[in-house]
Every structure is written in C-alpha cells, then in structure tokens.
Short mmCIF file of C-alpha atoms in Angstrom, two decimals:
data_model
loop_
_atom_site.label_atom_id
_atom_site.label_comp_id
_atom_site.label_asym_id
_atom_site.label_seq_id
_atom_site.Cartn_x
_atom_site.Cartn_y
_atom_site.Cartn_z
CA MET A 7 88.82 107.47 97.80
CA ALA A 8 88.96 110.34 99.87
CA GLU A 9 85.89 111.66 99.70
CA ARG A 10 85.54 115.62 99.26
CA ARG A 11 81.87 117.00 99.67
CA ILE A 12 79.61 119.48 101.37
CA VAL A 13 77.39 118.12 103.72
CA SER A 14 75.31 120.19 106.20
CA GLY A 15 76.49 120.83 110.48
CA GLU A 16 72.68 118.11 110.71
CA ALA A 17 74.23 115.62 108.26
CA PHE A 18 77.62 115.56 109.98
CA GLU A 19 76.45 115.39 113.07
CA ASP A 20 74.23 111.65 112.74
CA GLU A 21 76.90 110.71 110.26
CA ARG A 22 79.73 110.89 113.33
CA ASN A 23 76.87 109.49 116.12
CA PHE A 24 75.91 106.60 114.23
CA GLU A 25 79.21 106.30 114.81
CA TYR A 26 79.48 106.88 118.23
CA SER A 27 77.22 104.18 118.03
CA LEU A 28 79.20 101.26 116.65
CA ARG A 29 82.23 101.85 118.82
CA PRO A 30 82.25 99.64 121.83
CA ARG A 31 82.76 101.28 125.40
CA LEU A 32 84.13 98.82 127.61
CA LEU A 33 88.12 96.83 127.10
CA ALA A 34 86.54 93.41 127.29
CA GLU A 35 84.66 94.82 123.73
CA PHE A 36 87.02 96.12 121.86
CA THR A 37 88.60 93.59 119.45
CA GLY A 38 92.10 93.44 118.08
CA GLN A 39 95.46 94.67 119.30
CA ARG A 40 96.04 92.00 121.99
CA LYS A 41 99.21 93.31 123.38
CA VAL A 42 97.94 97.57 123.76
CA LYS A 43 94.95 95.80 125.15
CA GLU A 44 97.42 93.66 127.92
CA ILE A 45 99.23 97.12 128.32
CA ILE A 46 96.20 99.27 129.28
CA ALA A 47 94.51 96.68 131.53
CA ILE A 48 97.36 96.24 133.27
CA ALA A 49 97.44 99.59 133.67
CA ILE A 50 94.20 100.76 134.41
CA GLU A 51 94.30 98.39 136.96
CA ALA A 52 97.08 99.63 139.20
CA ALA A 53 95.99 103.55 138.78
CA ARG A 54 92.22 102.19 140.14
CA SER A 55 94.55 100.39 143.61
CA ARG A 56 96.24 102.89 143.64
CA GLY A 57 93.51 106.41 143.67
CA ASP A 58 95.79 107.68 141.11
CA ALA A 59 96.21 109.24 137.18
CA LEU A 60 96.91 106.70 134.72
CA ASP A 61 100.00 107.78 133.27
CA HIS A 62 99.89 109.85 130.16
CA VAL A 63 99.53 107.05 126.89
CA LEU A 64 100.27 108.40 123.60
CA ILE A 65 98.07 106.00 120.70
CA TYR A 66 99.87 106.29 117.40
CA GLY A 67 98.89 104.48 114.27
CA PRO A 68 97.10 104.72 110.38
CA PRO A 69 94.17 106.33 110.08
CA GLY A 70 90.81 104.48 111.61
CA LEU A 71 92.14 101.71 114.06
CA GLY A 72 91.04 103.05 116.68
CA LYS A 73 93.04 105.12 119.11
CA THR A 74 90.13 107.53 119.99
CA THR A 75 87.63 104.46 120.62
CA LEU A 76 90.72 103.60 122.74
CA ALA A 77 90.88 107.21 124.72
CA PHE A 78 87.02 107.16 125.80
CA ILE A 79 87.32 103.40 126.81
CA ILE A 80 90.14 104.75 129.30
CA ALA A 81 88.43 107.18 130.92
CA ASN A 82 85.21 104.95 131.06
CA GLU A 83 87.32 101.68 133.16
CA LEU A 84 89.13 104.69 134.90
CA GLY A 85 85.28 105.94 135.27
CA VAL A 86 86.81 109.59 135.13
CA ARG A 87 85.61 112.01 132.80
CA PHE A 88 86.06 112.64 129.27
CA GLN A 89 87.41 115.43 127.67
CA GLN A 90 88.04 115.69 123.90
CA THR A 91 90.18 118.04 121.38
CA SER A 92 92.86 118.68 119.02
CA GLY A 93 96.02 119.80 118.75
CA PRO A 94 95.07 121.93 115.26
CA VAL A 95 92.25 123.99 117.50
CA VAL A 96 94.51 124.93 119.97
CA GLN A 97 95.41 127.63 118.52
CA ILE A 98 96.52 130.72 121.58
CA LYS A 99 98.19 129.36 124.51
CA GLY A 100 95.07 131.02 126.63
CA ASP A 101 93.11 128.35 124.62
CA LEU A 102 95.38 126.00 126.77
CA THR A 103 95.40 127.03 129.85
CA GLY A 104 91.77 127.83 130.18
CA ILE A 105 91.47 123.54 129.17
CA LEU A 106 93.97 122.41 131.93
CA THR A 107 92.21 124.68 134.49
CA GLN A 108 88.61 123.13 133.95
CA LEU A 109 90.80 119.38 134.65
CA THR A 110 88.60 117.91 138.01
CA GLU A 111 91.15 114.61 139.46
CA ARG A 112 91.96 111.54 137.14
CA GLN A 113 90.09 113.22 134.56
CA VAL A 114 91.19 111.84 131.31
CA LEU A 115 91.90 114.88 128.22
CA PHE A 116 92.34 113.52 124.56
CA VAL A 117 94.61 115.52 121.87
CA ASP A 118 93.91 114.06 119.05
CA GLU A 119 96.69 115.12 115.96
CA VAL A 120 98.91 115.88 119.04
CA HIS A 121 101.64 115.98 116.95
CA ARG A 122 99.98 119.08 115.35
CA LEU A 123 100.18 121.35 118.14
CA GLN A 124 102.42 124.28 117.92
CA PRO A 125 105.64 124.64 120.00
CA GLU A 126 103.99 127.35 122.30
CA ILE A 127 101.63 125.24 122.97
CA GLU A 128 103.66 122.44 123.89
CA GLU A 129 106.05 124.49 126.67
CA ILE A 130 102.52 125.46 128.45
CA LEU A 131 102.36 121.67 128.41
CA TYR A 132 105.53 120.81 129.80
CA ALA A 133 104.73 121.64 133.72
CA GLY A 134 101.32 120.60 133.80
CA LEU A 135 101.96 117.18 132.30
CA GLU A 136 106.02 116.96 135.15
CA ASP A 137 104.23 118.80 137.40
CA PHE A 138 100.73 119.15 137.30
CA ARG A 139 101.21 123.23 137.34
CA VAL A 140 100.51 125.46 134.52
CA ASP A 141 102.38 129.03 134.36
CA VAL A 142 100.30 132.42 133.59
CA LEU A 143 102.73 135.88 133.05
CA ILE A 144 100.40 138.72 134.10
CA GLY A 145 101.75 141.70 132.67
CA GLN A 146 104.35 142.83 130.69
CA GLY A 147 107.93 145.09 130.52
CA PRO A 148 109.80 144.98 133.37
CA GLY A 149 106.63 144.55 135.69
CA ALA A 150 106.09 140.99 134.60
CA ARG A 151 105.16 138.44 136.78
CA THR A 152 104.57 134.84 136.38
CA HIS A 153 101.92 132.93 138.54
CA THR A 154 101.70 129.38 139.46
CA LEU A 155 98.50 128.08 139.32
CA PRO A 156 97.85 124.47 140.30
CA LEU A 157 96.26 122.25 138.82
CA ALA A 158 93.96 118.35 139.64
CA PRO A 159 96.57 115.15 138.36
CA PHE A 160 94.95 114.21 135.36
CA THR A 161 95.76 111.99 131.98
CA PHE A 162 96.18 113.37 129.11
CA ILE A 163 96.16 110.97 125.93
CA GLY A 164 97.77 112.28 123.11
CA ALA A 165 97.02 111.03 119.30
CA THR A 166 98.73 110.63 116.10
CA THR A 167 99.49 108.98 112.71
CA ARG A 168 102.28 110.73 112.88
CA ALA A 169 105.26 110.03 115.54
CA GLY A 170 108.19 110.62 113.62
CA LEU A 171 106.84 114.21 114.06
CA ILE A 172 106.57 114.53 118.47
CA SER A 173 108.62 116.45 120.29
CA GLY A 174 111.52 115.08 121.90
CA PRO A 175 110.01 116.73 124.63
CA LEU A 176 106.27 116.08 124.91
CA ARG A 177 107.45 111.76 123.75
CA THR A 178 109.57 111.84 127.29
CA ARG A 179 106.58 112.58 129.13
CA PHE A 180 104.61 109.58 128.07
CA GLY A 181 104.48 107.09 130.65
CA ILE A 182 102.73 104.57 128.15
CA ILE A 183 103.01 104.63 124.43
CA LEU A 184 100.90 102.15 122.37
CA HIS A 185 101.72 101.48 118.77
CA LEU A 186 98.30 99.97 116.74
CA ASP A 187 98.27 97.73 113.71
CA TYR A 188 96.40 96.67 110.84
CA TYR A 189 94.00 93.83 112.42
CA ALA A 190 93.92 90.12 110.28
CA PRO A 191 91.37 89.39 108.48
CA GLU A 192 89.67 87.28 111.60
CA ASP A 193 89.89 90.56 113.66
CA LEU A 194 87.42 92.41 111.06
CA ALA A 195 85.38 89.98 110.97
CA THR A 196 84.52 89.69 114.42
CA ILE A 197 84.02 93.26 114.45
CA ALA A 198 82.06 93.49 110.63
CA ARG A 199 79.55 91.23 113.66
CA ARG A 200 79.27 92.55 116.25
CA SER A 201 78.44 96.38 114.17
CA GLY A 202 75.91 94.01 111.92
CA ALA A 203 74.19 92.63 114.89
CA ILE A 204 73.94 96.53 116.50
CA LEU A 205 72.44 97.31 112.77
CA LYS A 206 70.31 94.60 113.24
CA VAL A 207 71.81 93.42 109.45
CA GLU A 208 70.93 90.25 108.73
CA MET A 209 74.36 87.79 107.93
CA ASP A 210 76.00 85.10 107.10
CA GLU A 211 79.76 83.65 108.11
CA GLU A 212 81.09 83.63 104.42
CA GLY A 213 79.60 87.34 103.85
CA THR A 214 81.48 88.67 106.95
CA ALA A 215 84.37 87.52 105.67
CA GLU A 216 83.93 89.18 102.35
CA ILE A 217 83.78 92.31 103.87
CA ALA A 218 86.50 91.83 106.41
CA ARG A 219 89.06 91.04 103.68
CA ARG A 220 88.70 94.02 101.96
CA SER A 221 88.99 96.44 104.91
CA ARG A 222 92.35 97.27 104.27
CA GLY A 223 92.95 96.00 108.19
CA THR A 224 91.27 98.97 108.93
CA PRO A 225 87.60 98.38 111.43
CA ARG A 226 86.29 102.22 110.41
CA ILE A 227 86.27 101.23 106.50
CA ALA A 228 84.94 97.41 107.59
CA ASN A 229 81.78 100.07 109.40
CA ARG A 230 82.06 101.72 106.39
CA LEU A 231 81.75 99.23 103.86
CA LEU A 232 79.30 97.11 106.06
CA ARG A 233 76.62 100.01 105.67
CA ARG A 234 77.43 100.10 101.86
CA VAL A 235 76.63 96.24 101.26
CA ARG A 236 73.69 96.45 103.59
CA ASP A 237 72.18 99.02 101.42
CA TYR A 238 73.25 96.97 98.19
CA ALA A 239 71.55 93.39 99.80
CA GLN A 240 68.49 96.14 101.15
CA VAL A 241 67.62 96.69 97.93
CA ARG A 242 68.99 94.76 95.15
CA ALA A 243 69.07 91.51 97.39
CA ASP A 244 66.72 89.85 100.58
CA GLY A 245 68.17 92.24 102.41
CA ARG A 246 70.28 89.55 103.46
CA VAL A 247 74.18 89.62 103.65
CA THR A 248 75.55 86.66 101.82
CA ALA A 249 78.87 85.43 100.52
CA PRO A 250 77.68 86.59 96.12
CA VAL A 251 75.81 89.72 97.77
CA ALA A 252 78.90 90.82 99.67
CA ARG A 253 81.68 90.43 96.57
CA GLN A 254 78.10 92.44 94.37
CA ALA A 255 78.32 94.97 96.08
CA LEU A 256 82.08 95.78 97.17
CA ASP A 257 83.10 95.16 93.20
CA MET A 258 80.59 98.17 92.86
CA LEU A 259 82.17 100.18 95.31
CA GLN A 260 85.32 99.33 93.46
CA VAL A 261 87.37 97.21 96.07
CA ASP A 262 88.90 94.81 95.59
CA GLN A 263 89.63 91.20 96.84
CA LEU A 264 92.69 93.18 98.42
CA GLY A 265 90.81 96.05 99.51
CA PHE A 266 92.06 98.43 96.89
CA ASP A 267 90.22 101.24 95.65
CA GLU A 268 89.81 103.52 93.58
CA MET A 269 92.76 105.72 94.24
CA ASP A 270 94.60 102.82 95.56
CA ARG A 271 95.22 101.55 91.85
CA LYS A 272 95.79 104.91 90.67
CA LEU A 273 98.61 105.97 92.45
CA LEU A 274 99.97 102.39 91.83
CA LEU A 275 99.52 102.66 88.02
CA THR A 276 100.60 106.11 87.75
CA ILE A 277 103.75 105.30 89.30
CA ILE A 278 103.86 102.03 86.90
CA GLU A 279 103.24 103.80 83.54
CA LYS A 280 104.03 106.90 83.90
CA TYR A 281 107.05 106.96 85.58
CA GLY A 282 108.32 103.71 84.66
CA GLY A 283 107.54 101.99 88.55
CA GLY A 284 110.07 105.10 89.96
CA PRO A 285 111.70 106.49 91.91
CA VAL A 286 108.85 109.41 91.26
CA GLY A 287 109.00 111.92 94.07
CA LEU A 288 105.69 111.54 96.29
CA ASN A 289 105.34 115.76 94.95
CA THR A 290 104.62 114.36 91.31
CA ILE A 291 102.91 111.59 92.64
CA ALA A 292 100.47 113.94 94.09
CA ALA A 293 100.17 116.31 91.03
CA SER A 294 99.32 113.83 89.03
CA ILE A 295 96.66 111.90 90.51
CA SER A 296 95.39 115.22 92.29
CA GLU A 297 95.78 114.15 95.56
CA GLU A 298 97.50 116.25 99.00
CA VAL A 299 100.71 115.41 100.11
CA GLU A 300 99.44 114.28 103.27
CA ALA A 301 95.95 112.12 102.39
CA ILE A 302 98.70 109.57 100.66
CA GLU A 303 101.31 109.89 103.16
CA GLU A 304 99.12 109.10 106.34
CA ILE A 305 95.64 106.80 104.51
CA TYR A 306 97.64 105.67 101.26
CA GLU A 307 100.83 104.99 100.67
CA PRO A 308 100.66 102.82 104.14
CA PHE A 309 98.58 99.75 104.11
CA LEU A 310 100.24 99.85 100.30
CA ILE A 311 103.73 99.80 101.90
CA GLN A 312 102.77 97.37 104.66
CA CYS A 313 101.02 94.89 102.10
CA GLY A 314 104.36 95.36 99.96
CA PHE A 315 103.31 97.00 96.75
CA LEU A 316 105.13 100.18 97.97
CA ASN A 317 108.60 101.10 98.56
CA ARG A 318 109.76 104.48 99.83
CA THR A 319 113.62 105.12 99.21
CA PRO A 320 115.84 107.80 99.52
CA ARG A 321 115.39 108.85 95.59
CA GLY A 322 111.19 108.44 95.88
CA ARG A 323 108.28 106.01 96.34
CA MET A 324 108.73 102.66 93.76
CA ALA A 325 105.81 100.22 93.09
CA THR A 326 107.04 96.55 93.87
CA PRO A 327 107.02 92.44 91.47
CA LEU A 328 103.98 92.69 93.49
CA ALA A 329 102.47 95.57 91.95
CA TYR A 330 103.41 94.45 88.73
CA ARG A 331 101.80 91.10 89.54
CA HIS A 332 98.65 92.31 90.31
CA PHE A 333 97.69 94.48 87.44
CA GLY A 334 99.29 92.10 85.12
CA LYS A 335 101.48 94.78 83.78
CA GLU A 336 106.06 93.65 82.77
CA PRO A 337 108.22 95.75 84.41
CA ALA A 338 110.12 98.37 81.85
CA GLY A 339 112.45 97.12 79.49
CA GLY A 340 111.17 93.25 80.68
CA GLY A 341 112.05 91.25 83.45
CA GLN A 342 111.66 92.23 87.29
CA PRO A 343 111.63 95.29 88.59
CA ALA A 344 114.77 96.05 91.39
CA LEU A 345 113.74 95.16 95.26
CA PHE A 346 114.97 98.09 96.71
#
C-alpha cells in the first residue's frame, strides 16, 4: 500500500542512503533484464572505443524496476560524471540552461519523470540533445537577440513510468530506447540473496524464494520485504530467514502468495463487490478506495494487469475470472464474468 507518513529530512536521507547501498554499481552486478543489459553493454563498449558520448537513452517501465540504477551504472561504466534531477524540479528555462552549460565532456545527465517536463523546457532541450547547443534570448521586444552557447557533448538519460506521455519530438531524439519489464522470481531471488549478503542476513534458499515470490516482480519491493522479514526474524525467531519465518512475516504484513497487498485486494474487491465486476471508471475507483488516480495507474494497475486480474476496456476497468477465483467469488447472476 502506498505510504502516507511524515518523516524528518534526516530520516528520509538515511532511508535513501540505505537504498543506494543495495544498488549494483556495475552492469555485471545488475540482475535480470538480459536483453536490455546486452543492448547497453554493446552501446557502452562502442562509445568507449570511439571516445564519443553515448547516444541519449530513454528508459521506461513500472516503478521500482531499476531505471535510476541503470542510469548510474551507465555513467559508472563510461567513467564519467553523473548528475541527476527530475522533470517536476526543472520549472523555468534558466534552470535547464544552467544545468546544460555546466555539463562536462561525455557527462551523463539523468532526468527522472522526464514525461513531466514542461513544453517550454522541452523546446530548449531539443537543440541541446541534437546539436549540443542552447539558444539564450537576450533582451525584449525589437532589440531582443538570440545568443547561442555551445555545449560539451553529453549523454541525456530520461526515465519514465508513462512513456505514452512523452512528446513525439522529444522521443525521436533518443538513440536508445529501453523497456524494463517485471522480473522473474528466480531473478528476484538472486537480488534478495545479494541484498541479504550486504545486510548480513542469514537466509536459506526457501526463505529467499518465499520473499521473491511475493515481491510483485519488483526489486525495490523485494528489498523492502527483505528488510521487514529480517526485522521479524530478529524479534520473533532466531535471526535466520527460513521459509516458515518468511511466510509468517509476510502474512503479518498482509502480503499474500501472489504479492498482493491490502490496497491491491481493496481495489479488486471494490470492482467485484461494489460494481459487479465492472466496467467502472478510474475516477470512481479512486474515490471508492480513497487513493489517487495516478497511484492506481502507476503503482497498482500495471502489476494486476500483467497478472491477468484486471482489464482496461474503453468503458472502464473490469475484474477478470482470475480475480473472482482468487477471492472465491461468484460473478453476479452466476456463470463466468465476460472476458474483454
């Protein structure tokens, strides 16, 4: 379930540093996404051999799959500086101009939530990405003139959970487009083992597999669940993460065998019980479960659709037969719910 809590700046920084400590720093350490890794490895090797800046990269996919981690790995493998910002942070033209003019040769500039860049900001970016220059307007009215500032060749990496919202002109300026998909349980188990070794958590194979199965195909969730299971093992067991300990901890956290949490179940049951399985509009669902529309679209729906429990139709969202069977429910009027 999406967390809503107030934390101090120091606590947030500690949490972020903790997350960073679990992230791989080299491509060889990055688990899963084999096709993506192959494409990146070839592009990096070619750019290094030529001494050129790597082509601009767009990475898209659901949250928590490693977009930021991959951007950092690319910079690390290239041996260049890494600068990070996000679309909502860059509010005025002067912000982006300042960032671009400070970039060094072949540096990586990473922009998270790139789909949220404002149109006027994007317009400045086009010339920077294509011709490595930025045009600055000096003065106003009839006396205004344009001054062109050259930029050092650099690599722009954009990350987004909503690739469809990126404008056509911006999308065409990316030379490498990478799609991250949900991870297989065996890849998540490898990630959990690596994180467990960093955290000095004693785990057996069955305990690791139990965490991996309930991690929604997402490394960020696997690491989060691992830390909670570790806490449970230290307080309620002997400190060792075994399958029974992992099951007890995850059941306490209300994470079921498929990785569904309280909000997943609430969303599906609302569609089934309140709206007869659908179709029902997204805004209606959001109001019914007291959740933001964006959170439903970006956090919950992609996994439920991937698992085959939810369908998007032109008329709204619909629960599938799998959802009914999972909750032991019968569709209204008996029989099987329609497939769309």
